[in-house]
Amino acid sequence: MKPIQLCFLWHMHQPQYRTRGRKSCFLPWVRLHAVRGYYDMVRALEDFPKIRATFNLVPAMLEQIEAYNQGESDAFLDILTGAGEEYDDGERQFLFDHFFSAQADQMIRVIPHYGELLARKNQLRVTRGMADAWRDFTASEYADLRLLFDLAWFGFKARDDFPVIDRLRQQGTSFSASDISEIVEAEKTILNRMIPLYRDTQARGQIEISCSPYAHPILSLLIDSDSAREAIPHATLPPPFRHPGDARRQVVEALEFMEKRFGKRPQGIWPSEGSVSQDTAALLAECGIRWAASDEEVLARSQREGPSNPHQIWESSAGSQTLSLLFRDRDLSDRISFNYARRAPEEAAHDFVQTLIGRCELASDGSPTVLVALDGENPWEHFPNAGADFIRHLYAEISKQPVIQCVTIGEAVERATTRPKIRRLHAGSWIYGNFGTWIGGPEKNRAWSILERVRSELEPFLNDASVSDAKRAKAWASLRSAEGSDWFWWLDGQFVSTYRAQFDETFRAHLTDAYEALEKTPPDFLTWFVPAAQHREEGAAREPFQWLSPRVDGFESDLFEWFGALKLPWSALSSAGAMYETWRPIRSLHLGFSEGGDFLLRLDPVEYPATDALRNLQLELAFRIDEAARTIRIRFSEAGDLLKAELVVNGSRMRTGTKAVSRKIVEISLPCEEIGLLPGKSAVLRVTIESGARETALREVVLTMPDQTSLLASEGTP
C-alpha cells in the first residue's frame, strides 16, 4: 500500500469581542478557550514527535490574547476577581444566568458540586419561574459558582501544569480569596505563554502556522456578496457589497501581523469557514499565498481536470500566479467534530485510523494526501477529560502505523509532484458548499445592508489624506472587525446562542466606533436591533386557535389533524446554556387542546423516524400555574412505545392518564385537570428532552387554554 500523507489542520478563532477603547469586553471566550483548547492542542504534541500538524490562527483572536497580557479584562473575569462575596442583585443575576455557560455533562456535572448547582438552577426555574429563580441561590452558592465556572474550563494540560486546579475541583466549595488569586494567576501564565509556545513549536519544526484573514471575514462575500448566487441561484440577497480592497487588506494585514509574532510569514491560509471562490483564489495567489484549503464539496462542484478526488493536491491559476488547493475529507473531519465524543477513546481512535487506511487502499496515482481540517477548540467541550484521552490515543495509533506519515500542509505541498488543475473554483464553504450560513436570511441581509451603508458613507473619509493616518487606521480597524463572519452566523435563529444579543450589540458597536474614530456622528440606525422583532427573546402568551383531535399514534395520519395547533420552530425553543451547544433533537413543536379537555403535544424530530433520532427518549413536561408546579415525566422504550409515565406534584409521584407514542413523530395527550389547567387559565410550560447522555431544556412557553367562546370567535362563528 502506498504511504498516506495525513495533514491535520486545527483552526483556532474567535471574533473581535473587544471594541475600540474599552478595557473590558463582555464575552470571555478568548480567555477560556485559551486555557483549554489553544493550550492543550499544541502541548499535546510534545509526547508524540512523529505527529506534525498545521495550526491555523486568526489575528483577531491573537490580538485579544495580547490585550489580556496587557492587563485588559472581560465581564466574567471582573466578577470573579471582584472584592468579597457580597453581590448586588444585578451581579447575582449575572452569575445565575451566565456562569453555567459550559457543556453540562463533560464540564459541569463532572465537578459534583457544580452539577448540584446546575440541577438546583433547573429546578428553581420550574418552581420559581425564569424571572425569579436566581433569588433562591444563597451567598455561599454564588461564591462557589464564580470559581467553579473557571475551573470547569481548564483543559488537561493546564491541569497537569497547575495542580491547584484539580485540588480546587475536588474541594468544590468554600473557596478562599487566595484560591481565586491562584486560579487567576494560572490563567495569566497560560495566556502569556501562548504566542511564544506556538512560535517555539514551529521553530522546532513540529507545526506549521497558517492564518485566516485578519478578522475572519468571508472573503468571497467581501469581494462580491452576489457570489452567493453561484451555489444558491434563487437566494434573496441584500444590495451588493463589493469591496475587494477590503478583502485584500484583511489578507495582507493578517500576514504582516503573523510574521511579527511568529518570525515567519505564513505560506498558507484557511479562508474563513473554508469559503472560497475563483476571485478569492486569485486574490490569495496575488498576495503570495502558497496554499489554501476548503471542503471536498467545493471541489466536487468546481470545474476541474478529472474526477473529484479530495485526496490529492490541486492547483488553481490566476495569471502568472498559482495556488495549491487542498480539500478536507469531510467524513473524517466531522467524525472528530461531532461523533467521536460519544465513543470510547480507544475505539474512536482505532476507527479513525482504520477508516483512513481503508479509504486510501485503492489510491491509484501517487501517495494520497488526506486533509483533516476542523475547529481545534470547540469539540473538546463535549469529550470526556477535555479530549485528552481521545487525542492521545489518536496520536499514538497514528504513530504506530508505518503507512501513515503525519505532515504539515506545507510539507505535503512541497512533495506533490503532480497537481491536477481546477479551471474554475466553485464559490462555497465547508457548510453545504454555499454561503447560506452568512447571507440570505432576513437578519443576515439586514446586517450586510447596514455594513454596506456604513462602509460607503465612510469611504470618502477613509481615502481623505487630510484626515490623520491614526484616525483612518482606527476607523478601518473597527470596520475590519465588523466584517468578521461570526456576527452574520449568530444574528438569526439558524444557530443557537445565549449571547445572540451581545453579538448584535458588538457588531453595531464596531460600526459606531468607526464613525467616532473619524469624529463623525454615528447614524441613528446603528441603535436599532438587527434581529426582527418577531425573533427577539421576549416571551408572549400563546393560544391555539382551534380544538384538535389527533390520533395519538406517532404519525401525521391526516394532513389536517394538527391544523390549528400552535407551531414553534427550533429557533423559538432553544435555550442552550452555552454558545456552542450542538445537539438539536427536534425541528419544531406543536401544541394545543382537545375539546374534551386534553393537552396535546407533538415533537417533530430532526431525523425520521423519531425512534432512530431519539433513542431511549425521556421527556419532562413541567407546568407552572401561578406558583404551583406539576411535572409529567414520560419514558419511551427503544421501539418508541410508552414505557412509563408519572405525574409529580410536590415531590409525590402518582399515576397519570397520559398517552404517548414515538414513531415518525412524537405525540402526547394528557388530561388538563391533572396539571390544573382550566379554560381561560395560563400556564408556563418547560419541555426537557433527554436521549442517552444528551439533554436539552427548551425555552419556556407561556400558553393559555382557550375557552369555547374564544375558539368560536377565532373560527368566525356567529
PDB file of N, CA, C and O in Angstrom, residues 497-551:
ATOM      1  N   SER A 497     -27.428  30.594  20.319  1.00  0.00           N
ATOM      2  CA  SER A 497     -26.505  31.191  21.261  1.00  0.00           C
ATOM      3  C   SER A 497     -27.277  31.979  22.304  1.00  0.00           C
ATOM      4  O   SER A 497     -28.162  32.765  21.969  1.00  0.00           O
ATOM      5  N   THR A 498     -26.929  31.770  23.550  1.00  0.00           N
ATOM      6  CA  THR A 498     -27.474  32.592  24.619  1.00  0.00           C
ATOM      7  C   THR A 498     -27.058  34.045  24.430  1.00  0.00           C
ATOM      8  O   THR A 498     -27.729  34.954  24.911  1.00  0.00           O
ATOM      9  N   TYR A 499     -25.983  34.257  23.697  1.00  0.00           N
ATOM     10  CA  TYR A 499     -25.376  35.577  23.591  1.00  0.00           C
ATOM     11  C   TYR A 499     -25.632  36.258  22.247  1.00  0.00           C
ATOM     12  O   TYR A 499     -24.861  37.111  21.830  1.00  0.00           O
ATOM     13  N   ARG A 500     -26.722  35.886  21.621  1.00  0.00           N
ATOM     14  CA  ARG A 500     -27.041  36.488  20.335  1.00  0.00           C
ATOM     15  C   ARG A 500     -27.189  38.009  20.445  1.00  0.00           C
ATOM     16  O   ARG A 500     -26.738  38.758  19.577  1.00  0.00           O
ATOM     17  N   ALA A 501     -27.809  38.492  21.499  1.00  0.00           N
ATOM     18  CA  ALA A 501     -27.980  39.931  21.678  1.00  0.00           C
ATOM     19  C   ALA A 501     -26.631  40.630  21.795  1.00  0.00           C
ATOM     20  O   ALA A 501     -26.451  41.743  21.285  1.00  0.00           O
ATOM     21  N   GLN A 502     -25.656  39.979  22.463  1.00  0.00           N
ATOM     22  CA  GLN A 502     -24.330  40.591  22.581  1.00  0.00           C
ATOM     23  C   GLN A 502     -23.598  40.609  21.238  1.00  0.00           C
ATOM     24  O   GLN A 502     -22.846  41.541  20.953  1.00  0.00           O
ATOM     25  N   PHE A 503     -23.830  39.587  20.409  1.00  0.00           N
ATOM     26  CA  PHE A 503     -23.225  39.591  19.081  1.00  0.00           C
ATOM     27  C   PHE A 503     -23.787  40.740  18.250  1.00  0.00           C
ATOM     28  O   PHE A 503     -23.047  41.440  17.550  1.00  0.00           O
ATOM     29  N   ASP A 504     -25.088  40.930  18.320  1.00  0.00           N
ATOM     30  CA  ASP A 504     -25.733  42.037  17.618  1.00  0.00           C
ATOM     31  C   ASP A 504     -25.166  43.370  18.107  1.00  0.00           C
ATOM     32  O   ASP A 504     -24.771  44.238  17.312  1.00  0.00           O
ATOM     33  N   GLU A 505     -25.096  43.525  19.414  1.00  0.00           N
ATOM     34  CA  GLU A 505     -24.608  44.772  20.003  1.00  0.00           C
ATOM     35  C   GLU A 505     -23.154  45.042  19.614  1.00  0.00           C
ATOM     36  O   GLU A 505     -22.777  46.185  19.293  1.00  0.00           O
ATOM     37  N   THR A 506     -22.322  44.001  19.636  1.00  0.00           N
ATOM     38  CA  THR A 506     -20.902  44.181  19.328  1.00  0.00           C
ATOM     39  C   THR A 506     -20.705  44.536  17.857  1.00  0.00           C
ATOM     40  O   THR A 506     -19.869  45.385  17.520  1.00  0.00           O
ATOM     41  N   PHE A 507     -21.464  43.886  16.969  1.00  0.00           N
ATOM     42  CA  PHE A 507     -21.397  44.203  15.545  1.00  0.00           C
ATOM     43  C   PHE A 507     -21.678  45.686  15.319  1.00  0.00           C
ATOM     44  O   PHE A 507     -20.916  46.398  14.647  1.00  0.00           O
ATOM     45  N   ARG A 508     -22.757  46.175  15.917  1.00  0.00           N
ATOM     46  CA  ARG A 508     -23.121  47.577  15.720  1.00  0.00           C
ATOM     47  C   ARG A 508     -22.150  48.517  16.435  1.00  0.00           C
ATOM     48  O   ARG A 508     -21.898  49.636  15.979  1.00  0.00           O
ATOM     49  N   ALA A 509     -21.578  48.059  17.553  1.00  0.00           N
ATOM     50  CA  ALA A 509     -20.607  48.885  18.277  1.00  0.00           C
ATOM     51  C   ALA A 509     -19.345  49.103  17.451  1.00  0.00           C
ATOM     52  O   ALA A 509     -18.764  50.204  17.465  1.00  0.00           O
ATOM     53  N   HIS A 510     -18.883  48.065  16.732  1.00  0.00           N
ATOM     54  CA  HIS A 510     -17.712  48.243  15.869  1.00  0.00           C
ATOM     55  C   HIS A 510     -17.994  49.304  14.799  1.00  0.00           C
ATOM     56  O   HIS A 510     -17.130  50.143  14.501  1.00  0.00           O
ATOM     57  N   LEU A 511     -19.186  49.277  14.238  1.00  0.00           N
ATOM     58  CA  LEU A 511     -19.527  50.264  13.206  1.00  0.00           C
ATOM     59  C   LEU A 511     -19.654  51.659  13.809  1.00  0.00           C
ATOM     60  O   LEU A 511     -19.234  52.657  13.199  1.00  0.00           O
ATOM     61  N   THR A 512     -20.212  51.744  14.995  1.00  0.00           N
ATOM     62  CA  THR A 512     -20.289  53.030  15.697  1.00  0.00           C
ATOM     63  C   THR A 512     -18.896  53.577  15.964  1.00  0.00           C
ATOM     64  O   THR A 512     -18.625  54.770  15.778  1.00  0.00           O
ATOM     65  N   ASP A 513     -17.997  52.702  16.387  1.00  0.00           N
ATOM     66  CA  ASP A 513     -16.618  53.113  16.648  1.00  0.00           C
ATOM     67  C   ASP A 513     -15.941  53.667  15.409  1.00  0.00           C
ATOM     68  O   ASP A 513     -15.100  54.574  15.509  1.00  0.00           O
ATOM     69  N   ALA A 514     -16.274  53.117  14.244  1.00  0.00           N
ATOM     70  CA  ALA A 514     -15.660  53.601  13.005  1.00  0.00           C
ATOM     71  C   ALA A 514     -16.017  55.064  12.763  1.00  0.00           C
ATOM     72  O   ALA A 514     -15.162  55.874  12.359  1.00  0.00           O
ATOM     73  N   TYR A 515     -17.281  55.421  12.994  1.00  0.00           N
ATOM     74  CA  TYR A 515     -17.677  56.830  12.867  1.00  0.00           C
ATOM     75  C   TYR A 515     -16.942  57.694  13.889  1.00  0.00           C
ATOM     76  O   TYR A 515     -16.407  58.773  13.570  1.00  0.00           O
ATOM     77  N   GLU A 516     -16.924  57.226  15.140  1.00  0.00           N
ATOM     78  CA  GLU A 516     -16.340  58.041  16.201  1.00  0.00           C
ATOM     79  C   GLU A 516     -14.836  58.226  16.018  1.00  0.00           C
ATOM     80  O   GLU A 516     -14.290  59.280  16.381  1.00  0.00           O
ATOM     81  N   ALA A 517     -14.173  57.226  15.442  1.00  0.00           N
ATOM     82  CA  ALA A 517     -12.742  57.365  15.185  1.00  0.00           C
ATOM     83  C   ALA A 517     -12.458  58.498  14.210  1.00  0.00           C
ATOM     84  O   ALA A 517     -11.408  59.155  14.284  1.00  0.00           O
ATOM     85  N   LEU A 518     -13.402  58.728  13.309  1.00  0.00           N
ATOM     86  CA  LEU A 518     -13.265  59.808  12.328  1.00  0.00           C
ATOM     87  C   LEU A 518     -13.936  61.091  12.792  1.00  0.00           C
ATOM     88  O   LEU A 518     -14.070  62.052  12.023  1.00  0.00           O
ATOM     89  N   GLU A 519     -14.373  61.084  14.060  1.00  0.00           N
ATOM     90  CA  GLU A 519     -15.050  62.233  14.663  1.00  0.00           C
ATOM     91  C   GLU A 519     -16.324  62.595  13.906  1.00  0.00           C
ATOM     92  O   GLU A 519     -16.661  63.768  13.723  1.00  0.00           O
ATOM     93  N   LYS A 520     -17.039  61.562  13.495  1.00  0.00           N
ATOM     94  CA  LYS A 520     -18.330  61.719  12.833  1.00  0.00           C
ATOM     95  C   LYS A 520     -19.425  61.199  13.768  1.00  0.00           C
ATOM     96  O   LYS A 520     -19.195  60.285  14.555  1.00  0.00           O
ATOM     97  N   THR A 521     -20.616  61.761  13.643  1.00  0.00           N
ATOM     98  CA  THR A 521     -21.730  61.325  14.465  1.00  0.00           C
ATOM     99  C   THR A 521     -22.313  60.028  13.923  1.00  0.00           C
ATOM    100  O   THR A 521     -22.718  59.980  12.753  1.00  0.00           O
ATOM    101  N   PRO A 522     -22.358  58.970  14.714  1.00  0.00           N
ATOM    102  CA  PRO A 522     -22.929  57.702  14.219  1.00  0.00           C
ATOM    103  C   PRO A 522     -24.406  57.887  13.887  1.00  0.00           C
ATOM    104  O   PRO A 522     -25.129  58.593  14.595  1.00  0.00           O
ATOM    105  N   PRO A 523     -24.887  57.277  12.829  1.00  0.00           N
ATOM    106  CA  PRO A 523     -26.304  57.401  12.452  1.00  0.00           C
ATOM    107  C   PRO A 523     -27.210  56.672  13.431  1.00  0.00           C
ATOM    108  O   PRO A 523     -26.810  55.707  14.084  1.00  0.00           O
ATOM    109  N   ASP A 524     -28.451  57.131  13.503  1.00  0.00           N
ATOM    110  CA  ASP A 524     -29.411  56.534  14.425  1.00  0.00           C
ATOM    111  C   ASP A 524     -29.667  55.066  14.130  1.00  0.00           C
ATOM    112  O   ASP A 524     -29.976  54.290  15.053  1.00  0.00           O
ATOM    113  N   PHE A 525     -29.558  54.646  12.861  1.00  0.00           N
ATOM    114  CA  PHE A 525     -29.910  53.256  12.546  1.00  0.00           C
ATOM    115  C   PHE A 525     -28.978  52.260  13.229  1.00  0.00           C
ATOM    116  O   PHE A 525     -29.316  51.085  13.356  1.00  0.00           O
ATOM    117  N   LEU A 526     -27.824  52.726  13.711  1.00  0.00           N
ATOM    118  CA  LEU A 526     -26.929  51.826  14.437  1.00  0.00           C
ATOM    119  C   LEU A 526     -27.393  51.578  15.869  1.00  0.00           C
ATOM    120  O   LEU A 526     -26.788  50.770  16.582  1.00  0.00           O
ATOM    121  N   THR A 527     -28.443  52.256  16.296  1.00  0.00           N
ATOM    122  CA  THR A 527     -29.015  51.969  17.607  1.00  0.00           C
ATOM    123  C   THR A 527     -30.150  50.957  17.516  1.00  0.00           C
ATOM    124  O   THR A 527     -30.691  50.535  18.542  1.00  0.00           O
ATOM    125  N   TRP A 528     -30.542  50.565  16.323  1.00  0.00           N
ATOM    126  CA  TRP A 528     -31.640  49.616  16.141  1.00  0.00           C
ATOM    127  C   TRP A 528     -31.115  48.187  16.208  1.00  0.00           C
ATOM    128  O   TRP A 528     -30.048  47.864  15.675  1.00  0.00           O
ATOM    129  N   PHE A 529     -31.890  47.284  16.808  1.00  0.00           N
ATOM    130  CA  PHE A 529     -31.529  45.868  16.809  1.00  0.00           C
ATOM    131  C   PHE A 529     -31.532  45.345  15.375  1.00  0.00           C
ATOM    132  O   PHE A 529     -32.391  45.720  14.568  1.00  0.00           O
ATOM    133  N   VAL A 530     -30.595  44.477  15.079  1.00  0.00           N
ATOM    134  CA  VAL A 530     -30.606  43.843  13.760  1.00  0.00           C
ATOM    135  C   VAL A 530     -31.710  42.796  13.657  1.00  0.00           C
ATOM    136  O   VAL A 530     -32.455  42.777  12.679  1.00  0.00           O
ATOM    137  N   PRO A 531     -31.877  41.888  14.647  1.00  0.00           N
ATOM    138  CA  PRO A 531     -32.942  40.881  14.521  1.00  0.00           C
ATOM    139  C   PRO A 531     -34.322  41.518  14.460  1.00  0.00           C
ATOM    140  O   PRO A 531     -34.603  42.524  15.112  1.00  0.00           O
ATOM    141  N   ALA A 532     -35.187  40.923  13.654  1.00  0.00           N
ATOM    142  CA  ALA A 532     -36.555  41.401  13.551  1.00  0.00           C
ATOM    143  C   ALA A 532     -37.279  41.176  14.864  1.00  0.00           C
ATOM    144  O   ALA A 532     -36.947  40.279  15.636  1.00  0.00           O
ATOM    145  N   ALA A 533     -38.295  41.966  15.104  1.00  0.00           N
ATOM    146  CA  ALA A 533     -38.985  41.927  16.397  1.00  0.00           C
ATOM    147  C   ALA A 533     -39.531  40.544  16.713  1.00  0.00           C
ATOM    148  O   ALA A 533     -39.480  40.088  17.852  1.00  0.00           O
ATOM    149  N   GLN A 534     -40.057  39.839  15.709  1.00  0.00           N
ATOM    150  CA  GLN A 534     -40.681  38.546  15.984  1.00  0.00           C
ATOM    151  C   GLN A 534     -39.653  37.489  16.356  1.00  0.00           C
ATOM    152  O   GLN A 534     -40.019  36.409  16.785  1.00  0.00           O
ATOM    153  N   HIS A 535     -38.363  37.782  16.204  1.00  0.00           N
ATOM    154  CA  HIS A 535     -37.341  36.807  16.560  1.00  0.00           C
ATOM    155  C   HIS A 535     -36.632  37.149  17.857  1.00  0.00           C
ATOM    156  O   HIS A 535     -35.691  36.490  18.224  1.00  0.00           O
ATOM    157  N   ARG A 536     -37.084  38.189  18.536  1.00  0.00           N
ATOM    158  CA  ARG A 536     -36.429  38.539  19.783  1.00  0.00           C
ATOM    159  C   ARG A 536     -36.828  37.570  20.882  1.00  0.00           C
ATOM    160  O   ARG A 536     -37.715  36.755  20.725  1.00  0.00           O
ATOM    161  N   GLU A 537     -36.230  37.746  22.059  1.00  0.00           N
ATOM    162  CA  GLU A 537     -36.333  36.729  23.097  1.00  0.00           C
ATOM    163  C   GLU A 537     -37.545  36.882  24.026  1.00  0.00           C
ATOM    164  O   GLU A 537     -37.796  36.026  24.833  1.00  0.00           O
ATOM    165  N   GLU A 538     -38.269  38.020  23.963  1.00  0.00           N
ATOM    166  CA  GLU A 538     -39.334  38.227  24.933  1.00  0.00           C
ATOM    167  C   GLU A 538     -40.399  37.148  24.817  1.00  0.00           C
ATOM    168  O   GLU A 538     -40.794  36.760  23.726  1.00  0.00           O
ATOM    169  N   GLY A 539     -40.901  36.690  25.975  1.00  0.00           N
ATOM    170  CA  GLY A 539     -41.985  35.719  25.961  1.00  0.00           C
ATOM    171  C   GLY A 539     -43.308  36.397  25.645  1.00  0.00           C
ATOM    172  O   GLY A 539     -43.478  37.591  25.824  1.00  0.00           O
ATOM    173  N   ALA A 540     -44.274  35.643  25.178  1.00  0.00           N
ATOM    174  CA  ALA A 540     -45.600  36.167  24.893  1.00  0.00           C
ATOM    175  C   ALA A 540     -46.597  35.054  25.120  1.00  0.00           C
ATOM    176  O   ALA A 540     -46.293  33.877  24.955  1.00  0.00           O
ATOM    177  N   ALA A 541     -47.787  35.425  25.518  1.00  0.00           N
ATOM    178  CA  ALA A 541     -48.821  34.406  25.717  1.00  0.00           C
ATOM    179  C   ALA A 541     -49.126  33.729  24.404  1.00  0.00           C
ATOM    180  O   ALA A 541     -49.219  34.370  23.358  1.00  0.00           O
ATOM    181  N   ARG A 542     -49.266  32.426  24.446  1.00  0.00           N
ATOM    182  CA  ARG A 542     -49.532  31.640  23.244  1.00  0.00           C
ATOM    183  C   ARG A 542     -50.900  30.985  23.375  1.00  0.00           C
ATOM    184  O   ARG A 542     -51.208  30.392  24.399  1.00  0.00           O
ATOM    185  N   GLU A 543     -51.696  31.062  22.330  1.00  0.00           N
ATOM    186  CA  GLU A 543     -53.016  30.458  22.404  1.00  0.00           C
ATOM    187  C   GLU A 543     -53.374  29.817  21.073  1.00  0.00           C
ATOM    188  O   GLU A 543     -53.447  30.501  20.051  1.00  0.00           O
ATOM    189  N   PRO A 544     -53.544  28.487  21.033  1.00  0.00           N
ATOM    190  CA  PRO A 544     -54.004  27.838  19.810  1.00  0.00           C
ATOM    191  C   PRO A 544     -55.379  28.382  19.411  1.00  0.00           C
ATOM    192  O   PRO A 544     -56.112  28.914  20.240  1.00  0.00           O
ATOM    193  N   PHE A 545     -55.726  28.241  18.135  1.00  0.00           N
ATOM    194  CA  PHE A 545     -56.962  28.859  17.676  1.00  0.00           C
ATOM    195  C   PHE A 545     -58.024  27.853  17.244  1.00  0.00           C
ATOM    196  O   PHE A 545     -59.038  28.219  16.675  1.00  0.00           O
ATOM    197  N   GLN A 546     -57.813  26.544  17.512  1.00  0.00           N
ATOM    198  CA  GLN A 546     -58.821  25.562  17.112  1.00  0.00           C
ATOM    199  C   GLN A 546     -58.663  24.315  17.968  1.00  0.00           C
ATOM    200  O   GLN A 546     -57.549  23.919  18.308  1.00  0.00           O
ATOM    201  N   TRP A 547     -59.784  23.699  18.344  1.00  0.00           N
ATOM    202  CA  TRP A 547     -59.702  22.419  19.058  1.00  0.00           C
ATOM    203  C   TRP A 547     -59.046  21.387  18.142  1.00  0.00           C
ATOM    204  O   TRP A 547     -59.258  21.379  16.929  1.00  0.00           O
ATOM    205  N   LEU A 548     -58.245  20.502  18.744  1.00  0.00           N
ATOM    206  CA  LEU A 548     -57.540  19.468  17.985  1.00  0.00           C
ATOM    207  C   LEU A 548     -58.111  18.100  18.346  1.00  0.00           C
ATOM    208  O   LEU A 548     -58.603  17.894  19.456  1.00  0.00           O
ATOM    209  N   SER A 549     -57.986  17.166  17.405  1.00  0.00           N
ATOM    210  CA  SER A 549     -58.412  15.786  17.693  1.00  0.00           C
ATOM    211  C   SER A 549     -57.511  14.795  16.970  1.00  0.00           C
ATOM    212  O   SER A 549     -57.977  13.963  16.187  1.00  0.00           O
ATOM    213  N   PRO A 550     -56.186  14.878  17.185  1.00  0.00           N
ATOM    214  CA  PRO A 550     -55.287  13.951  16.504  1.00  0.00           C
ATOM    215  C   PRO A 550     -55.376  12.548  17.083  1.00  0.00           C
ATOM    216  O   PRO A 550     -55.715  12.356  18.263  1.00  0.00           O
ATOM    217  N   ARG A 551     -55.052  11.559  16.265  1.00  0.00           N
ATOM    218  CA  ARG A 551     -54.908  10.185  16.754  1.00  0.00           C
ATOM    219  C   ARG A 551     -53.482  10.047  17.282  1.00  0.00           C
ATOM    220  O   ARG A 551     -52.520  10.288  16.553  1.00  0.00           O
TER     221      ARG A 551
END
